Amino acid sequence: LTSSAVVDLVSAWSRLSQNSITLIDKNPNQVIQNFKPFSATKLVETTQVNIHRINYLWTVYFDHMRILCNHRNISVRTFGVQSLTNVIITAFNRPMENTTKKSRQQEAETRGPDKDKESQRDEPTPSSSSNMQTSFMDALEDLSRSLFSDVRQSILTSLFLILQSSGQTLTDAWPQVLSILMTIATNNDNQHIPQSFKSVQLICTDFTSNLPLECLPSLITTTGCYGLQCADINISLTAIGLLWNIADFVAKENLDKIPSSSIKASLCNNKPFSEQTLQDTLFLSSFMEMKQLGADHRPEVRNCALMTLFKTLS
């Protein structure tokens, strides 16, 4: 099948699955323990089989999965979240470069030159690999703000799995990743802070050097937010140690050879910051987070923050 035909097939499965949802909505008292309708299952299977065409299929697929993930029935939500995240993880684990070119070549060989020229006018426009990463993380960020606690927990678990398996391949999607993690901490979502902090730890220990420099300020701020949260004091103490790790990374990297105006601006618009080198600016940002933690109402956190601050300065 051509990419256009596969898009039509996925759209048809989506419409059939929507009919199943409509029937469920008409019977609100119906007990559903294991939501796996034929149409929704085939929708997922078709997308998985055509994962090399995910850049064509993603919009149709996610639009329907968002409906499932926000459904009032927990069984429907569970199916939707699992189906969505499984496709995202599969796509991340598959090299996406040149997949569009490869699929076009295969289709051209099947159709022949004349039909190929005619069908190219009807082909959907693909997205690049980096754009797809951003689209995937935009989807996770959208669902991480769900009103349903089980959806937020599943999204955070999936994010951690993605970072474990494919964190080294992330490029343009880091801002969305950090935004998801920061939102959990700043909203005092105590139930989900432990799971989200696993991703923060993984980024700070394994992927700091993979982050674009413009994301370092967000990483520092996000880590500081987990130090301030009150759900688990051990998380706060660990976050302070992660701030020290980031400061150590900044000290070892020769950052001032890299253009820094936009990064400095993202850290602070105050004049004292703008007069510093990039390295000093990132240091000061880390120190300010430690300073704030040094005034925490919990004595253990205060002592740890001050000790880490003095150790970093020395």
PDB file of C-alpha atoms in Angstrom:
ATOM      1  CA  LEU A   1       0.000   0.000   0.000  1.00  0.00           C
ATOM      2  CA  THR A   2       1.074   3.562  -0.600  1.00  0.00           C
ATOM      3  CA  SER A   3       1.483   5.923   2.340  1.00  0.00           C
ATOM      4  CA  SER A   4      -1.701   7.699   1.310  1.00  0.00           C
ATOM      5  CA  ALA A   5      -3.603   4.409   1.291  1.00  0.00           C
ATOM      6  CA  VAL A   6      -2.270   3.486   4.728  1.00  0.00           C
ATOM      7  CA  VAL A   7      -3.386   6.868   6.076  1.00  0.00           C
ATOM      8  CA  ASP A   8      -6.870   6.170   4.712  1.00  0.00           C
ATOM      9  CA  LEU A   9      -6.847   2.734   6.339  1.00  0.00           C
ATOM     10  CA  VAL A  10      -5.805   4.139   9.723  1.00  0.00           C
ATOM     11  CA  SER A  11      -8.489   6.821   9.406  1.00  0.00           C
ATOM     12  CA  ALA A  12     -11.103   4.133   8.726  1.00  0.00           C
ATOM     13  CA  TRP A  13     -10.043   2.129  11.793  1.00  0.00           C
ATOM     14  CA  SER A  14     -10.229   5.333  13.836  1.00  0.00           C
ATOM     15  CA  ARG A  15     -13.798   5.992  12.723  1.00  0.00           C
ATOM     16  CA  LEU A  16     -14.852   2.431  13.553  1.00  0.00           C
ATOM     17  CA  SER A  17     -13.184   2.692  16.960  1.00  0.00           C
ATOM     18  CA  GLN A  18     -14.995   5.990  17.558  1.00  0.00           C
ATOM     19  CA  ASN A  19     -18.272   4.162  16.935  1.00  0.00           C
ATOM     20  CA  SER A  20     -17.342   1.735  19.717  1.00  0.00           C
ATOM     21  CA  ILE A  21     -16.713   4.665  22.048  1.00  0.00           C
ATOM     22  CA  THR A  22     -20.079   6.158  21.128  1.00  0.00           C
ATOM     23  CA  LEU A  23     -21.831   2.921  22.102  1.00  0.00           C
ATOM     24  CA  ILE A  24     -20.035   2.962  25.461  1.00  0.00           C
ATOM     25  CA  ASP A  25     -21.089   6.561  26.067  1.00  0.00           C
ATOM     26  CA  LYS A  26     -24.701   5.633  25.392  1.00  0.00           C
ATOM     27  CA  ASN A  27     -24.533   3.016  28.164  1.00  0.00           C
ATOM     28  CA  PRO A  28     -22.801   4.801  31.072  1.00  0.00           C
ATOM     29  CA  ASN A  29     -23.746   2.045  33.515  1.00  0.00           C
ATOM     30  CA  GLN A  30     -22.071  -0.640  31.451  1.00  0.00           C
ATOM     31  CA  VAL A  31     -19.128  -2.304  33.211  1.00  0.00           C
ATOM     32  CA  ILE A  32     -16.048  -2.594  30.983  1.00  0.00           C
ATOM     33  CA  GLN A  33     -13.141  -4.524  32.449  1.00  0.00           C
ATOM     34  CA  ASN A  34     -10.954  -5.083  29.391  1.00  0.00           C
ATOM     35  CA  PHE A  35     -11.485  -2.619  26.542  1.00  0.00           C
ATOM     36  CA  LYS A  36     -10.051  -4.179  23.379  1.00  0.00           C
ATOM     37  CA  PRO A  37     -12.449  -3.644  20.483  1.00  0.00           C
ATOM     38  CA  PHE A  38     -11.488  -5.113  17.131  1.00  0.00           C
ATOM     39  CA  SER A  39     -11.270  -1.744  15.380  1.00  0.00           C
ATOM     40  CA  ALA A  40      -9.040  -0.113  17.989  1.00  0.00           C
ATOM     41  CA  THR A  41      -6.783  -3.150  18.122  1.00  0.00           C
ATOM     42  CA  LYS A  42      -6.423  -3.137  14.326  1.00  0.00           C
ATOM     43  CA  LEU A  43      -5.710   0.583  14.424  1.00  0.00           C
ATOM     44  CA  VAL A  44      -2.768  -0.027  16.742  1.00  0.00           C
ATOM     45  CA  GLU A  45      -1.542  -3.050  14.796  1.00  0.00           C
ATOM     46  CA  THR A  46      -1.659  -1.178  11.481  1.00  0.00           C
ATOM     47  CA  THR A  47       0.314   1.706  12.954  1.00  0.00           C
ATOM     48  CA  GLN A  48       2.906  -0.625  14.490  1.00  0.00           C
ATOM     49  CA  VAL A  49       3.389  -2.506  11.231  1.00  0.00           C
ATOM     50  CA  ASN A  50       3.812   0.797   9.393  1.00  0.00           C
ATOM     51  CA  ILE A  51       5.987   2.407  12.048  1.00  0.00           C
ATOM     52  CA  HIS A  52       8.404   3.478   9.308  1.00  0.00           C
ATOM     53  CA  ARG A  53       5.547   5.672   8.042  1.00  0.00           C
ATOM     54  CA  ILE A  54       4.723   7.165  11.424  1.00  0.00           C
ATOM     55  CA  ASN A  55       5.474  10.641  10.090  1.00  0.00           C
ATOM     56  CA  TYR A  56       2.451  10.219   7.792  1.00  0.00           C
ATOM     57  CA  LEU A  57       0.182   8.464  10.299  1.00  0.00           C
ATOM     58  CA  TRP A  58       0.899  10.336  13.506  1.00  0.00           C
ATOM     59  CA  THR A  59      -1.748  13.060  13.323  1.00  0.00           C
ATOM     60  CA  VAL A  60      -4.599  10.639  12.636  1.00  0.00           C
ATOM     61  CA  TYR A  61      -3.333   8.156  15.211  1.00  0.00           C
ATOM     62  CA  PHE A  62      -2.807  10.630  18.045  1.00  0.00           C
ATOM     63  CA  ASP A  63      -6.094  12.452  17.474  1.00  0.00           C
ATOM     64  CA  HIS A  64      -7.958   9.226  18.211  1.00  0.00           C
ATOM     65  CA  MET A  65      -5.677   8.078  21.021  1.00  0.00           C
ATOM     66  CA  ARG A  66      -6.201  11.413  22.787  1.00  0.00           C
ATOM     67  CA  ILE A  67      -9.936  10.676  22.854  1.00  0.00           C
ATOM     68  CA  LEU A  68      -9.318   7.251  24.377  1.00  0.00           C
ATOM     69  CA  CYS A  69      -6.810   8.586  26.915  1.00  0.00           C
ATOM     70  CA  ASN A  70      -9.289  11.186  28.185  1.00  0.00           C
ATOM     71  CA  HIS A  71     -12.321   8.899  28.330  1.00  0.00           C
ATOM     72  CA  ARG A  72     -14.232   8.633  31.601  1.00  0.00           C
ATOM     73  CA  ASN A  73     -13.868   4.825  31.649  1.00  0.00           C
ATOM     74  CA  ILE A  74     -10.551   3.698  33.153  1.00  0.00           C
ATOM     75  CA  SER A  75     -10.363   0.604  30.950  1.00  0.00           C
ATOM     76  CA  VAL A  76     -10.630   2.746  27.824  1.00  0.00           C
ATOM     77  CA  ARG A  77      -8.019   5.159  29.167  1.00  0.00           C
ATOM     78  CA  THR A  78      -5.632   2.338  29.995  1.00  0.00           C
ATOM     79  CA  PHE A  79      -5.911   0.914  26.490  1.00  0.00           C
ATOM     80  CA  GLY A  80      -5.376   4.354  24.960  1.00  0.00           C
ATOM     81  CA  VAL A  81      -2.314   5.247  27.017  1.00  0.00           C
ATOM     82  CA  GLN A  82      -0.680   1.856  26.508  1.00  0.00           C
ATOM     83  CA  SER A  83      -1.345   1.926  22.765  1.00  0.00           C
ATOM     84  CA  LEU A  84      -0.035   5.465  22.409  1.00  0.00           C
ATOM     85  CA  THR A  85       3.124   4.995  24.428  1.00  0.00           C
ATOM     86  CA  ASN A  86       3.939   1.627  22.834  1.00  0.00           C
ATOM     87  CA  VAL A  87       3.898   3.230  19.388  1.00  0.00           C
ATOM     88  CA  ILE A  88       6.049   6.142  20.581  1.00  0.00           C
ATOM     89  CA  ILE A  89       8.601   3.821  22.187  1.00  0.00           C
ATOM     90  CA  THR A  90       8.711   1.653  19.056  1.00  0.00           C
ATOM     91  CA  ALA A  91       9.214   4.731  16.879  1.00  0.00           C
ATOM     92  CA  PHE A  92      12.032   6.030  19.081  1.00  0.00           C
ATOM     93  CA  ASN A  93      13.774   2.666  18.989  1.00  0.00           C
ATOM     94  CA  ARG A  94      13.676   2.624  15.190  1.00  0.00           C
ATOM     95  CA  PRO A  95      16.118   4.838  13.248  1.00  0.00           C
ATOM     96  CA  MET A  96      13.893   7.382  11.558  1.00  0.00           C
ATOM     97  CA  GLU A  97      16.412   8.907   9.173  1.00  0.00           C
ATOM     98  CA  ASN A  98      15.774   8.116   5.523  1.00  0.00           C
ATOM     99  CA  THR A  99      12.650   6.057   6.326  1.00  0.00           C
ATOM    100  CA  THR A 100      10.527   8.378   4.234  1.00  0.00           C
ATOM    101  CA  LYS A 101      12.909   8.082   1.290  1.00  0.00           C
ATOM    102  CA  LYS A 102      13.023   4.305   1.664  1.00  0.00           C
ATOM    103  CA  SER A 103       9.236   3.943   1.757  1.00  0.00           C
ATOM    104  CA  ARG A 104       8.880   6.196  -1.303  1.00  0.00           C
ATOM    105  CA  GLN A 105      11.413   4.100  -3.219  1.00  0.00           C
ATOM    106  CA  GLN A 106       9.574   0.896  -2.323  1.00  0.00           C
ATOM    107  CA  GLU A 107       6.259   2.384  -3.421  1.00  0.00           C
ATOM    108  CA  ALA A 108       7.765   3.656  -6.686  1.00  0.00           C
ATOM    109  CA  GLU A 109       9.122   0.198  -7.502  1.00  0.00           C
ATOM    110  CA  THR A 110       5.693  -1.324  -6.851  1.00  0.00           C
ATOM    111  CA  ARG A 111       3.692   1.192  -8.890  1.00  0.00           C
ATOM    112  CA  GLY A 112       6.061   1.899 -11.734  1.00  0.00           C
ATOM    113  CA  PRO A 113       7.300   5.308 -12.915  1.00  0.00           C
ATOM    114  CA  ASP A 114       4.089   6.574 -14.515  1.00  0.00           C
ATOM    115  CA  LYS A 115       1.797   5.780 -11.608  1.00  0.00           C
ATOM    116  CA  ASP A 116       4.420   7.056  -9.191  1.00  0.00           C
ATOM    117  CA  LYS A 117       4.414  10.526 -10.755  1.00  0.00           C
ATOM    118  CA  GLU A 118       0.637  10.587 -10.718  1.00  0.00           C
ATOM    119  CA  SER A 119       0.305   9.449  -7.094  1.00  0.00           C
ATOM    120  CA  GLN A 120       2.921  11.804  -5.669  1.00  0.00           C
ATOM    121  CA  ARG A 121       0.436  14.656  -6.010  1.00  0.00           C
ATOM    122  CA  ASP A 122      -1.870  12.906  -3.504  1.00  0.00           C
ATOM    123  CA  GLU A 123       0.796  11.822  -1.040  1.00  0.00           C
ATOM    124  CA  PRO A 124       0.666  13.381   2.453  1.00  0.00           C
ATOM    125  CA  THR A 125       3.601  15.551   3.440  1.00  0.00           C
ATOM    126  CA  PRO A 126       5.986  13.769   5.854  1.00  0.00           C
ATOM    127  CA  SER A 127       7.651  15.337   8.869  1.00  0.00           C
ATOM    128  CA  SER A 128      11.363  15.185   9.601  1.00  0.00           C
ATOM    129  CA  SER A 129      12.835  12.964  12.318  1.00  0.00           C
ATOM    130  CA  SER A 130      13.463  15.875  14.689  1.00  0.00           C
ATOM    131  CA  ASN A 131       9.946  17.192  14.103  1.00  0.00           C
ATOM    132  CA  MET A 132       8.540  13.769  14.930  1.00  0.00           C
ATOM    133  CA  GLN A 133      10.445  13.682  18.218  1.00  0.00           C
ATOM    134  CA  THR A 134       8.909  17.029  19.075  1.00  0.00           C
ATOM    135  CA  SER A 135       5.456  15.785  18.074  1.00  0.00           C
ATOM    136  CA  PHE A 136       5.811  12.705  20.277  1.00  0.00           C
ATOM    137  CA  MET A 137       6.843  14.755  23.295  1.00  0.00           C
ATOM    138  CA  ASP A 138       4.130  17.333  22.629  1.00  0.00           C
ATOM    139  CA  ALA A 139       1.647  14.464  22.866  1.00  0.00           C
ATOM    140  CA  LEU A 140       3.106  13.259  26.162  1.00  0.00           C
ATOM    141  CA  GLU A 141       3.159  16.809  27.512  1.00  0.00           C
ATOM    142  CA  ASP A 142      -0.478  17.250  26.568  1.00  0.00           C
ATOM    143  CA  LEU A 143      -1.517  14.070  28.369  1.00  0.00           C
ATOM    144  CA  SER A 144       0.706  14.796  31.386  1.00  0.00           C
ATOM    145  CA  ARG A 145      -1.785  17.573  32.193  1.00  0.00           C
ATOM    146  CA  SER A 146      -4.712  15.128  32.138  1.00  0.00           C
ATOM    147  CA  LEU A 147      -7.328  15.362  34.867  1.00  0.00           C
ATOM    148  CA  PHE A 148      -6.956  11.616  35.415  1.00  0.00           C
ATOM    149  CA  SER A 149      -4.218  10.571  37.806  1.00  0.00           C
ATOM    150  CA  ASP A 150      -3.732   7.151  36.177  1.00  0.00           C
ATOM    151  CA  VAL A 151      -3.033   8.805  32.813  1.00  0.00           C
ATOM    152  CA  ARG A 152      -0.418  11.144  34.293  1.00  0.00           C
ATOM    153  CA  GLN A 153       1.289   8.232  36.058  1.00  0.00           C
ATOM    154  CA  SER A 154       1.398   6.164  32.873  1.00  0.00           C
ATOM    155  CA  ILE A 155       2.789   9.066  30.858  1.00  0.00           C
ATOM    156  CA  LEU A 156       5.584   9.636  33.394  1.00  0.00           C
ATOM    157  CA  THR A 157       6.422   5.930  33.413  1.00  0.00           C
ATOM    158  CA  SER A 158       6.567   5.918  29.620  1.00  0.00           C
ATOM    159  CA  LEU A 159       8.754   9.019  29.578  1.00  0.00           C
ATOM    160  CA  PHE A 160      11.237   7.279  31.848  1.00  0.00           C
ATOM    161  CA  LEU A 161      11.277   4.214  29.582  1.00  0.00           C
ATOM    162  CA  ILE A 162      11.857   6.410  26.524  1.00  0.00           C
ATOM    163  CA  LEU A 163      14.780   8.145  28.212  1.00  0.00           C
ATOM    164  CA  GLN A 164      16.237   4.796  29.254  1.00  0.00           C
ATOM    165  CA  SER A 165      16.073   3.298  25.782  1.00  0.00           C
ATOM    166  CA  SER A 166      16.475   6.334  23.521  1.00  0.00           C
ATOM    167  CA  GLY A 167      17.688   9.289  25.557  1.00  0.00           C
ATOM    168  CA  GLN A 168      20.923   9.420  23.566  1.00  0.00           C
ATOM    169  CA  THR A 169      18.960   9.984  20.336  1.00  0.00           C
ATOM    170  CA  LEU A 170      16.856  12.894  21.597  1.00  0.00           C
ATOM    171  CA  THR A 171      17.627  16.212  19.924  1.00  0.00           C
ATOM    172  CA  ASP A 172      14.906  18.853  19.617  1.00  0.00           C
ATOM    173  CA  ALA A 173      12.496  17.298  22.140  1.00  0.00           C
ATOM    174  CA  TRP A 174      14.418  18.144  25.325  1.00  0.00           C
ATOM    175  CA  PRO A 175      12.442  21.336  26.080  1.00  0.00           C
ATOM    176  CA  GLN A 176       9.197  19.334  26.160  1.00  0.00           C
ATOM    177  CA  VAL A 177      10.772  16.664  28.371  1.00  0.00           C
ATOM    178  CA  LEU A 178      11.942  19.235  30.913  1.00  0.00           C
ATOM    179  CA  SER A 179       8.613  21.043  30.761  1.00  0.00           C
ATOM    180  CA  ILE A 180       6.751  17.849  31.684  1.00  0.00           C
ATOM    181  CA  LEU A 181       9.048  17.207  34.638  1.00  0.00           C
ATOM    182  CA  MET A 182       9.026  20.793  35.887  1.00  0.00           C
ATOM    183  CA  THR A 183       5.227  20.999  35.751  1.00  0.00           C
ATOM    184  CA  ILE A 184       4.861  17.974  38.020  1.00  0.00           C
ATOM    185  CA  ALA A 185       7.144  19.545  40.632  1.00  0.00           C
ATOM    186  CA  THR A 186       5.809  23.101  40.489  1.00  0.00           C
ATOM    187  CA  ASN A 187       2.198  21.890  40.701  1.00  0.00           C
ATOM    188  CA  ASN A 188       3.072  19.921  43.866  1.00  0.00           C
ATOM    189  CA  ASP A 189       1.678  16.775  42.269  1.00  0.00           C
ATOM    190  CA  ASN A 190       2.888  14.736  45.243  1.00  0.00           C
ATOM    191  CA  GLN A 191       1.472  11.450  44.001  1.00  0.00           C
ATOM    192  CA  HIS A 192       3.577  11.534  40.835  1.00  0.00           C
ATOM    193  CA  ILE A 193       6.718  13.313  41.991  1.00  0.00           C
ATOM    194  CA  PRO A 194       8.602  10.060  42.804  1.00  0.00           C
ATOM    195  CA  GLN A 195       8.065   8.681  39.301  1.00  0.00           C
ATOM    196  CA  SER A 196       8.927  11.937  37.530  1.00  0.00           C
ATOM    197  CA  PHE A 197      12.052  12.404  39.636  1.00  0.00           C
ATOM    198  CA  LYS A 198      13.426   9.140  38.249  1.00  0.00           C
ATOM    199  CA  SER A 199      13.620  10.865  34.860  1.00  0.00           C
ATOM    200  CA  VAL A 200      15.303  13.926  36.380  1.00  0.00           C
ATOM    201  CA  GLN A 201      17.948  11.691  37.963  1.00  0.00           C
ATOM    202  CA  LEU A 202      18.515   9.853  34.697  1.00  0.00           C
ATOM    203  CA  ILE A 203      18.966  13.091  32.747  1.00  0.00           C
ATOM    204  CA  CYS A 204      21.378  14.573  35.280  1.00  0.00           C
ATOM    205  CA  THR A 205      23.519  11.449  35.551  1.00  0.00           C
ATOM    206  CA  ASP A 206      23.509  10.166  31.955  1.00  0.00           C
ATOM    207  CA  PHE A 207      22.349  12.837  29.517  1.00  0.00           C
ATOM    208  CA  THR A 208      23.569  16.237  30.702  1.00  0.00           C
ATOM    209  CA  SER A 209      26.112  16.303  27.888  1.00  0.00           C
ATOM    210  CA  ASN A 210      23.374  15.399  25.363  1.00  0.00           C
ATOM    211  CA  LEU A 211      21.253  18.420  26.199  1.00  0.00           C
ATOM    212  CA  PRO A 212      21.444  21.485  23.973  1.00  0.00           C
ATOM    213  CA  LEU A 213      23.130  24.272  25.914  1.00  0.00           C
ATOM    214  CA  GLU A 214      19.986  26.361  25.844  1.00  0.00           C
ATOM    215  CA  CYS A 215      18.273  23.616  27.896  1.00  0.00           C
ATOM    216  CA  LEU A 216      20.799  23.704  30.752  1.00  0.00           C
ATOM    217  CA  PRO A 217      19.035  26.610  32.516  1.00  0.00           C
ATOM    218  CA  SER A 218      15.770  24.644  32.439  1.00  0.00           C
ATOM    219  CA  LEU A 219      17.520  21.563  33.798  1.00  0.00           C
ATOM    220  CA  ILE A 220      18.967  23.593  36.676  1.00  0.00           C
ATOM    221  CA  THR A 221      15.592  25.143  37.481  1.00  0.00           C
ATOM    222  CA  THR A 222      13.771  21.820  37.200  1.00  0.00           C
ATOM    223  CA  THR A 223      16.235  20.117  39.542  1.00  0.00           C
ATOM    224  CA  GLY A 224      15.854  22.981  42.017  1.00  0.00           C
ATOM    225  CA  CYS A 225      12.065  22.543  41.944  1.00  0.00           C
ATOM    226  CA  TYR A 226      12.449  18.928  43.023  1.00  0.00           C
ATOM    227  CA  GLY A 227      14.638  20.112  45.876  1.00  0.00           C
ATOM    228  CA  LEU A 228      11.835  22.394  47.069  1.00  0.00           C
ATOM    229  CA  GLN A 229       9.011  19.859  46.811  1.00  0.00           C
ATOM    230  CA  CYS A 230       7.697  18.473  50.116  1.00  0.00           C
ATOM    231  CA  ALA A 231       6.408  15.059  49.052  1.00  0.00           C
ATOM    232  CA  ASP A 232       9.640  13.237  49.936  1.00  0.00           C
ATOM    233  CA  ILE A 233      12.596  14.681  51.812  1.00  0.00           C
ATOM    234  CA  ASN A 234      14.927  12.104  50.266  1.00  0.00           C
ATOM    235  CA  ILE A 235      14.067  13.454  46.819  1.00  0.00           C
ATOM    236  CA  SER A 236      14.962  16.956  48.012  1.00  0.00           C
ATOM    237  CA  LEU A 237      18.323  15.781  49.323  1.00  0.00           C
ATOM    238  CA  THR A 238      19.057  13.859  46.133  1.00  0.00           C
ATOM    239  CA  ALA A 239      18.103  16.875  44.009  1.00  0.00           C
ATOM    240  CA  ILE A 240      20.689  18.968  45.856  1.00  0.00           C
ATOM    241  CA  GLY A 241      23.311  16.388  44.942  1.00  0.00           C
ATOM    242  CA  LEU A 242      22.185  16.588  41.320  1.00  0.00           C
ATOM    243  CA  LEU A 243      22.704  20.354  41.375  1.00  0.00           C
ATOM    244  CA  TRP A 244      26.281  19.661  42.429  1.00  0.00           C
ATOM    245  CA  ASN A 245      26.618  17.229  39.495  1.00  0.00           C
ATOM    246  CA  ILE A 246      25.405  19.894  37.078  1.00  0.00           C
ATOM    247  CA  ALA A 247      27.822  22.455  38.539  1.00  0.00           C
ATOM    248  CA  ASP A 248      30.625  19.900  38.165  1.00  0.00           C
ATOM    249  CA  PHE A 249      29.655  19.361  34.511  1.00  0.00           C
ATOM    250  CA  VAL A 250      29.679  23.120  33.882  1.00  0.00           C
ATOM    251  CA  ALA A 251      33.134  23.394  35.490  1.00  0.00           C
ATOM    252  CA  LYS A 252      34.605  20.702  33.245  1.00  0.00           C
ATOM    253  CA  GLU A 253      33.121  21.972  29.974  1.00  0.00           C
ATOM    254  CA  ASN A 254      34.674  24.824  28.015  1.00  0.00           C
ATOM    255  CA  LEU A 255      31.342  26.527  27.419  1.00  0.00           C
ATOM    256  CA  ASP A 256      32.584  30.008  26.615  1.00  0.00           C
ATOM    257  CA  LYS A 257      33.651  28.988  23.108  1.00  0.00           C
ATOM    258  CA  ILE A 258      29.982  28.642  22.240  1.00  0.00           C
ATOM    259  CA  PRO A 259      27.688  31.605  21.422  1.00  0.00           C
ATOM    260  CA  SER A 260      25.880  32.364  24.650  1.00  0.00           C
ATOM    261  CA  SER A 261      23.735  35.461  24.288  1.00  0.00           C
ATOM    262  CA  SER A 262      20.429  33.603  23.987  1.00  0.00           C
ATOM    263  CA  ILE A 263      21.328  31.227  26.805  1.00  0.00           C
ATOM    264  CA  LYS A 264      22.257  34.031  29.144  1.00  0.00           C
ATOM    265  CA  ALA A 265      19.043  35.809  28.292  1.00  0.00           C
ATOM    266  CA  SER A 266      17.045  32.701  29.135  1.00  0.00           C
ATOM    267  CA  LEU A 267      18.691  32.524  32.542  1.00  0.00           C
ATOM    268  CA  CYS A 268      18.155  36.049  33.673  1.00  0.00           C
ATOM    269  CA  ASN A 269      17.558  39.480  32.220  1.00  0.00           C
ATOM    270  CA  ASN A 270      19.354  41.216  35.097  1.00  0.00           C
ATOM    271  CA  LYS A 271      22.525  43.155  34.312  1.00  0.00           C
ATOM    272  CA  PRO A 272      24.779  41.256  36.775  1.00  0.00           C
ATOM    273  CA  PHE A 273      24.083  38.053  34.860  1.00  0.00           C
ATOM    274  CA  SER A 274      24.580  39.559  31.423  1.00  0.00           C
ATOM    275  CA  GLU A 275      28.079  40.743  32.382  1.00  0.00           C
ATOM    276  CA  GLN A 276      29.242  37.225  33.311  1.00  0.00           C
ATOM    277  CA  THR A 277      30.712  34.544  31.087  1.00  0.00           C
ATOM    278  CA  LEU A 278      28.390  31.682  30.119  1.00  0.00           C
ATOM    279  CA  GLN A 279      30.131  29.341  32.517  1.00  0.00           C
ATOM    280  CA  ASP A 280      29.831  31.815  35.393  1.00  0.00           C
ATOM    281  CA  THR A 281      26.206  32.477  34.501  1.00  0.00           C
ATOM    282  CA  LEU A 282      25.325  28.776  34.755  1.00  0.00           C
ATOM    283  CA  PHE A 283      27.300  28.545  37.994  1.00  0.00           C
ATOM    284  CA  LEU A 284      25.366  31.449  39.455  1.00  0.00           C
ATOM    285  CA  SER A 285      22.082  29.871  38.418  1.00  0.00           C
ATOM    286  CA  SER A 286      23.038  26.659  40.264  1.00  0.00           C
ATOM    287  CA  PHE A 287      24.162  28.649  43.303  1.00  0.00           C
ATOM    288  CA  MET A 288      20.890  30.563  43.403  1.00  0.00           C
ATOM    289  CA  GLU A 289      18.952  27.292  43.489  1.00  0.00           C
ATOM    290  CA  MET A 290      21.168  26.080  46.358  1.00  0.00           C
ATOM    291  CA  LYS A 291      20.728  29.421  48.114  1.00  0.00           C
ATOM    292  CA  GLN A 292      16.962  29.060  47.929  1.00  0.00           C
ATOM    293  CA  LEU A 293      17.197  25.521  49.284  1.00  0.00           C
ATOM    294  CA  GLY A 294      19.457  26.841  52.072  1.00  0.00           C
ATOM    295  CA  ALA A 295      16.437  28.739  53.393  1.00  0.00           C
ATOM    296  CA  ASP A 296      14.120  25.711  53.301  1.00  0.00           C
ATOM    297  CA  HIS A 297      11.952  25.099  56.368  1.00  0.00           C
ATOM    298  CA  ARG A 298      13.348  21.566  56.727  1.00  0.00           C
ATOM    299  CA  PRO A 299      16.656  21.538  58.623  1.00  0.00           C
ATOM    300  CA  GLU A 300      17.977  18.489  56.768  1.00  0.00           C
ATOM    301  CA  VAL A 301      17.470  20.211  53.435  1.00  0.00           C
ATOM    302  CA  ARG A 302      18.998  23.463  54.677  1.00  0.00           C
ATOM    303  CA  ASN A 303      22.107  21.754  56.003  1.00  0.00           C
ATOM    304  CA  CYS A 304      22.570  19.659  52.856  1.00  0.00           C
ATOM    305  CA  ALA A 305      22.125  22.667  50.579  1.00  0.00           C
ATOM    306  CA  LEU A 306      24.620  24.813  52.483  1.00  0.00           C
ATOM    307  CA  MET A 307      27.198  22.030  52.670  1.00  0.00           C
ATOM    308  CA  THR A 308      26.840  21.380  48.939  1.00  0.00           C
ATOM    309  CA  LEU A 309      27.093  25.103  48.171  1.00  0.00           C
ATOM    310  CA  PHE A 310      30.317  25.494  50.122  1.00  0.00           C
ATOM    311  CA  LYS A 311      31.702  22.285  48.610  1.00  0.00           C
ATOM    312  CA  THR A 312      30.921  23.544  45.111  1.00  0.00           C
ATOM    313  CA  LEU A 313      32.527  26.915  45.796  1.00  0.00           C
ATOM    314  CA  SER A 314      35.681  25.262  47.082  1.00  0.00           C
TER     315      SER A 314
END
